[in-house]
């Protein structure tokens, strides 16, 4: 039995501020378009976006882990420092406009119709729509305090723990986004060379004990564990946490949710038929001066063809354009696809997070573009670099490319927590789609692909970054 005295604090914590920000973007397209203030904001957003894109092209600016870099075949011109300063100015102005849109978007997108979060309502909804035994873990990292909520059909328990210096160190090491840290923690190597002591194994075992409460220990492979991260935990691959020597995913399928209130809304919209009939794959291997090539994306798309056959439509190479996707959206054809798969680069823009984008043949599909797409997809797959990570707002879920697709109408997004090795991505996706084709759900198919690769000797660095966000 649950402790009713704990229900109200739980309802408040789940409803605000996490769910409030998510529902602020959810809703129909087109509401409020005649509001003069909103129209002005949208006009300014578009103008700033195109001005930044034009300036970025002139500078051939890309993002690296350590910040912006210039990629030019000529020496640095005298006017480029001024251009960089102008780009920073535009980026700041753009973020201010986006923040104002965040404030007015709830009215624009009719979020006033969303109800406040209720733990009892979530229980009823989950029991009605989820056919397996389930449990939820929702986290809050509040300074040096970790609060973990455990919820299932019968119990609600709250664990509070003060984070000591070692706890905080383990969290930093396992969530730090830099590529070399990811390689060290999840593969035990640095630039391909074996690191002494295997610190990642020790940290992942410690975080399992810190983050997975005893109530979740009896969940099995036929059950479902829902994870609602907070703060730095958005960057943690929970599936790779080690119970002794075994990754968590070998025991139970996992699905991430932006918040439990968001899960409640998604479950209410769950359709009776979740079959996958039509899939659109959009892929590139050559990006010119924009980014490094991805030679194995062709193999990835070939693997999809072998599994999906006539169910698959492909936009490849010069056909994989922003214009083509926006046209499909405008004609409502994009809404007819059950799965949309991107085999291309994703770029996180550190100067203007809301300008994060998917690289395509003619232009970039920006976060603002994605939010305006008309989707009814069961799933969007981003087999790109760091598609799940993005700007974090305090008390809110990540504002990344994955979340943008989610809010555009996708019910599940499969994305990556860090830059993924190109060859292993194709291998992973082939296994994942074969499981989907056999009738397994997203969470079960994802788990099966990860367990198979782990059993065959692939490191967590290769299989653990892929996560499912949303419905299982």
PDB file of N, CA, C and O in Angstrom, residues 14 18 22 122 136-138 224-230 234 254-264 266-267 397-398 406 411 467-472:
ATOM      1  N   UNK A  14       5.837  16.249  -9.830  1.00  0.00           N
ATOM      2  CA  UNK A  14       5.736  15.766 -11.202  1.00  0.00           C
ATOM      3  C   UNK A  14       5.031  16.759 -12.107  1.00  0.00           C
ATOM      4  O   UNK A  14       5.312  16.825 -13.298  1.00  0.00           O
ATOM      5  N   UNK A  18       8.454  20.254 -14.218  1.00  0.00           N
ATOM      6  CA  UNK A  18       8.819  19.413 -15.346  1.00  0.00           C
ATOM      7  C   UNK A  18       7.711  19.328 -16.379  1.00  0.00           C
ATOM      8  O   UNK A  18       7.895  19.666 -17.531  1.00  0.00           O
ATOM      9  N   UNK A  22       6.838  20.839 -20.549  1.00  0.00           N
ATOM     10  CA  UNK A  22       6.588  19.942 -21.680  1.00  0.00           C
ATOM     11  C   UNK A  22       5.239  20.216 -22.310  1.00  0.00           C
ATOM     12  O   UNK A  22       5.110  20.358 -23.510  1.00  0.00           O
ATOM     13  N   UNK A 122      -2.353   8.879 -13.197  1.00  0.00           N
ATOM     14  CA  UNK A 122      -1.300   8.188 -13.950  1.00  0.00           C
ATOM     15  C   UNK A 122      -1.407   6.683 -13.741  1.00  0.00           C
ATOM     16  O   UNK A 122      -1.300   5.903 -14.691  1.00  0.00           O
ATOM     17  N   UNK A 136       7.851   3.022 -12.277  1.00  0.00           N
ATOM     18  CA  UNK A 136       8.428   4.305 -12.671  1.00  0.00           C
ATOM     19  C   UNK A 136       9.467   4.741 -11.642  1.00  0.00           C
ATOM     20  O   UNK A 136       9.250   4.601 -10.433  1.00  0.00           O
ATOM     21  N   UNK A 137      10.562   5.284 -12.135  1.00  0.00           N
ATOM     22  CA  UNK A 137      11.555   5.937 -11.296  1.00  0.00           C
ATOM     23  C   UNK A 137      11.690   7.376 -11.758  1.00  0.00           C
ATOM     24  O   UNK A 137      12.041   7.631 -12.917  1.00  0.00           O
ATOM     25  N   UNK A 138      11.381   8.310 -10.892  1.00  0.00           N
ATOM     26  CA  UNK A 138      11.496   9.732 -11.210  1.00  0.00           C
ATOM     27  C   UNK A 138      12.501  10.357 -10.247  1.00  0.00           C
ATOM     28  O   UNK A 138      12.425  10.144  -9.035  1.00  0.00           O
ATOM     29  N   UNK A 224       8.524  -3.609 -17.423  1.00  0.00           N
ATOM     30  CA  UNK A 224       8.952  -2.345 -18.015  1.00  0.00           C
ATOM     31  C   UNK A 224       9.351  -1.374 -16.909  1.00  0.00           C
ATOM     32  O   UNK A 224       8.600  -1.197 -15.945  1.00  0.00           O
ATOM     33  N   UNK A 225      10.514  -0.754 -17.066  1.00  0.00           N
ATOM     34  CA  UNK A 225      10.964   0.279 -16.137  1.00  0.00           C
ATOM     35  C   UNK A 225      10.982   1.617 -16.862  1.00  0.00           C
ATOM     36  O   UNK A 225      11.671   1.782 -17.866  1.00  0.00           O
ATOM     37  N   UNK A 226      10.199   2.571 -16.356  1.00  0.00           N
ATOM     38  CA  UNK A 226      10.114   3.914 -16.921  1.00  0.00           C
ATOM     39  C   UNK A 226      11.029   4.835 -16.128  1.00  0.00           C
ATOM     40  O   UNK A 226      10.961   4.884 -14.894  1.00  0.00           O
ATOM     41  N   UNK A 227      11.877   5.583 -16.833  1.00  0.00           N
ATOM     42  CA  UNK A 227      12.857   6.453 -16.199  1.00  0.00           C
ATOM     43  C   UNK A 227      12.544   7.898 -16.540  1.00  0.00           C
ATOM     44  O   UNK A 227      12.468   8.269 -17.719  1.00  0.00           O
ATOM     45  N   UNK A 228      12.358   8.742 -15.515  1.00  0.00           N
ATOM     46  CA  UNK A 228      12.172  10.186 -15.710  1.00  0.00           C
ATOM     47  C   UNK A 228      13.372  10.890 -15.081  1.00  0.00           C
ATOM     48  O   UNK A 228      13.390  11.128 -13.872  1.00  0.00           O
ATOM     49  N   UNK A 229      14.407  11.216 -15.878  1.00  0.00           N
ATOM     50  CA  UNK A 229      15.615  11.808 -15.302  1.00  0.00           C
ATOM     51  C   UNK A 229      15.402  13.276 -14.946  1.00  0.00           C
ATOM     52  O   UNK A 229      14.380  13.883 -15.269  1.00  0.00           O
ATOM     53  N   UNK A 230      16.410  13.838 -14.301  1.00  0.00           N
ATOM     54  CA  UNK A 230      16.390  15.253 -13.961  1.00  0.00           C
ATOM     55  C   UNK A 230      17.821  15.764 -13.932  1.00  0.00           C
ATOM     56  O   UNK A 230      18.734  15.064 -13.499  1.00  0.00           O
ATOM     57  N   UNK A 234      20.006  13.341 -17.185  1.00  0.00           N
ATOM     58  CA  UNK A 234      19.631  13.230 -18.603  1.00  0.00           C
ATOM     59  C   UNK A 234      20.774  12.669 -19.432  1.00  0.00           C
ATOM     60  O   UNK A 234      20.546  12.099 -20.495  1.00  0.00           O
ATOM     61  N   UNK A 254      13.877  -0.754 -20.666  1.00  0.00           N
ATOM     62  CA  UNK A 254      13.758   0.605 -20.139  1.00  0.00           C
ATOM     63  C   UNK A 254      13.178   1.527 -21.197  1.00  0.00           C
ATOM     64  O   UNK A 254      13.451   1.390 -22.385  1.00  0.00           O
ATOM     65  N   UNK A 255      12.412   2.500 -20.744  1.00  0.00           N
ATOM     66  CA  UNK A 255      11.960   3.610 -21.579  1.00  0.00           C
ATOM     67  C   UNK A 255      12.106   4.895 -20.784  1.00  0.00           C
ATOM     68  O   UNK A 255      11.752   4.941 -19.609  1.00  0.00           O
ATOM     69  N   UNK A 256      12.646   5.925 -21.418  1.00  0.00           N
ATOM     70  CA  UNK A 256      12.781   7.232 -20.783  1.00  0.00           C
ATOM     71  C   UNK A 256      11.531   8.055 -21.076  1.00  0.00           C
ATOM     72  O   UNK A 256      10.903   7.906 -22.132  1.00  0.00           O
ATOM     73  N   UNK A 257      11.165   8.916 -20.145  1.00  0.00           N
ATOM     74  CA  UNK A 257      10.064   9.850 -20.362  1.00  0.00           C
ATOM     75  C   UNK A 257      10.521  11.236 -19.928  1.00  0.00           C
ATOM     76  O   UNK A 257      11.318  11.367 -18.995  1.00  0.00           O
ATOM     77  N   UNK A 258      10.064  12.313 -20.623  1.00  0.00           N
ATOM     78  CA  UNK A 258      10.452  13.669 -20.207  1.00  0.00           C
ATOM     79  C   UNK A 258      10.028  13.964 -18.774  1.00  0.00           C
ATOM     80  O   UNK A 258      10.725  14.626 -18.024  1.00  0.00           O
ATOM     81  N   UNK A 259       8.859  13.466 -18.406  1.00  0.00           N
ATOM     82  CA  UNK A 259       8.342  13.564 -17.043  1.00  0.00           C
ATOM     83  C   UNK A 259       7.168  12.608 -16.966  1.00  0.00           C
ATOM     84  O   UNK A 259       6.638  12.156 -17.990  1.00  0.00           O
ATOM     85  N   UNK A 260       6.733  12.278 -15.765  1.00  0.00           N
ATOM     86  CA  UNK A 260       5.598  11.376 -15.634  1.00  0.00           C
ATOM     87  C   UNK A 260       4.298  12.035 -16.066  1.00  0.00           C
ATOM     88  O   UNK A 260       3.369  11.366 -16.522  1.00  0.00           O
ATOM     89  N   UNK A 261       4.221  13.358 -15.940  1.00  0.00           N
ATOM     90  CA  UNK A 261       3.025  14.051 -16.438  1.00  0.00           C
ATOM     91  C   UNK A 261       2.968  13.976 -17.957  1.00  0.00           C
ATOM     92  O   UNK A 261       1.883  13.839 -18.545  1.00  0.00           O
ATOM     93  N   UNK A 262       4.125  14.058 -18.627  1.00  0.00           N
ATOM     94  CA  UNK A 262       4.153  13.899 -20.077  1.00  0.00           C
ATOM     95  C   UNK A 262       3.732  12.491 -20.468  1.00  0.00           C
ATOM     96  O   UNK A 262       2.999  12.283 -21.441  1.00  0.00           O
ATOM     97  N   UNK A 263       4.183  11.494 -19.709  1.00  0.00           N
ATOM     98  CA  UNK A 263       3.777  10.112 -19.973  1.00  0.00           C
ATOM     99  C   UNK A 263       2.269   9.965 -19.865  1.00  0.00           C
ATOM    100  O   UNK A 263       1.632   9.297 -20.684  1.00  0.00           O
ATOM    101  N   UNK A 264       1.687  10.599 -18.866  1.00  0.00           N
ATOM    102  CA  UNK A 264       0.236  10.521 -18.679  1.00  0.00           C
ATOM    103  C   UNK A 264      -0.496  11.050 -19.903  1.00  0.00           C
ATOM    104  O   UNK A 264      -1.463  10.441 -20.383  1.00  0.00           O
ATOM    105  N   UNK A 266       0.694  11.266 -23.017  1.00  0.00           N
ATOM    106  CA  UNK A 266       0.938  10.388 -24.151  1.00  0.00           C
ATOM    107  C   UNK A 266       0.071   9.133 -24.079  1.00  0.00           C
ATOM    108  O   UNK A 266      -0.497   8.697 -25.088  1.00  0.00           O
ATOM    109  N   UNK A 267      -0.047   8.553 -22.902  1.00  0.00           N
ATOM    110  CA  UNK A 267      -0.834   7.335 -22.772  1.00  0.00           C
ATOM    111  C   UNK A 267      -2.292   7.579 -23.125  1.00  0.00           C
ATOM    112  O   UNK A 267      -2.957   6.709 -23.707  1.00  0.00           O
ATOM    113  N   UNK A 397      12.932  19.027 -18.626  1.00  0.00           N
ATOM    114  CA  UNK A 397      13.630  18.021 -19.387  1.00  0.00           C
ATOM    115  C   UNK A 397      14.501  18.694 -20.438  1.00  0.00           C
ATOM    116  O   UNK A 397      14.427  19.883 -20.665  1.00  0.00           O
ATOM    117  N   UNK A 398      15.332  17.917 -21.094  1.00  0.00           N
ATOM    118  CA  UNK A 398      16.257  18.478 -22.070  1.00  0.00           C
ATOM    119  C   UNK A 398      15.497  19.062 -23.257  1.00  0.00           C
ATOM    120  O   UNK A 398      14.475  18.565 -23.679  1.00  0.00           O
ATOM    121  N   UNK A 406       9.444  14.918 -30.557  1.00  0.00           N
ATOM    122  CA  UNK A 406       8.419  14.466 -29.630  1.00  0.00           C
ATOM    123  C   UNK A 406       7.256  15.432 -29.610  1.00  0.00           C
ATOM    124  O   UNK A 406       6.092  15.052 -29.707  1.00  0.00           O
ATOM    125  N   UNK A 411       5.331   9.867 -30.975  1.00  0.00           N
ATOM    126  CA  UNK A 411       5.008   9.310 -29.659  1.00  0.00           C
ATOM    127  C   UNK A 411       6.213   8.656 -28.993  1.00  0.00           C
ATOM    128  O   UNK A 411       6.229   8.478 -27.780  1.00  0.00           O
ATOM    129  N   UNK A 467      18.600   5.276 -26.713  1.00  0.00           N
ATOM    130  CA  UNK A 467      17.518   5.247 -25.737  1.00  0.00           C
ATOM    131  C   UNK A 467      16.189   5.488 -26.437  1.00  0.00           C
ATOM    132  O   UNK A 467      16.130   6.118 -27.498  1.00  0.00           O
ATOM    133  N   UNK A 468      15.142   4.957 -25.834  1.00  0.00           N
ATOM    134  CA  UNK A 468      13.776   5.227 -26.298  1.00  0.00           C
ATOM    135  C   UNK A 468      13.148   6.228 -25.343  1.00  0.00           C
ATOM    136  O   UNK A 468      13.182   6.044 -24.127  1.00  0.00           O
ATOM    137  N   UNK A 469      12.594   7.297 -25.899  1.00  0.00           N
ATOM    138  CA  UNK A 469      11.940   8.337 -25.106  1.00  0.00           C
ATOM    139  C   UNK A 469      10.463   8.347 -25.487  1.00  0.00           C
ATOM    140  O   UNK A 469      10.131   8.463 -26.670  1.00  0.00           O
ATOM    141  N   UNK A 470       9.594   8.212 -24.498  1.00  0.00           N
ATOM    142  CA  UNK A 470       8.164   8.270 -24.792  1.00  0.00           C
ATOM    143  C   UNK A 470       7.478   6.951 -24.525  1.00  0.00           C
ATOM    144  O   UNK A 470       7.746   6.275 -23.529  1.00  0.00           O
ATOM    145  N   UNK A 471       6.605   6.538 -25.442  1.00  0.00           N
ATOM    146  CA  UNK A 471       5.831   5.316 -25.241  1.00  0.00           C
ATOM    147  C   UNK A 471       6.677   4.087 -25.551  1.00  0.00           C
ATOM    148  O   UNK A 471       7.491   4.102 -26.461  1.00  0.00           O
ATOM    149  N   UNK A 472       6.459   2.999 -24.806  1.00  0.00           N
ATOM    150  CA  UNK A 472       7.276   1.803 -25.015  1.00  0.00           C
ATOM    151  C   UNK A 472       6.835   0.959 -26.197  1.00  0.00           C
ATOM    152  O   UNK A 472       7.494  -0.004 -26.549  1.00  0.00           O
TER     153      UNK A 472
END
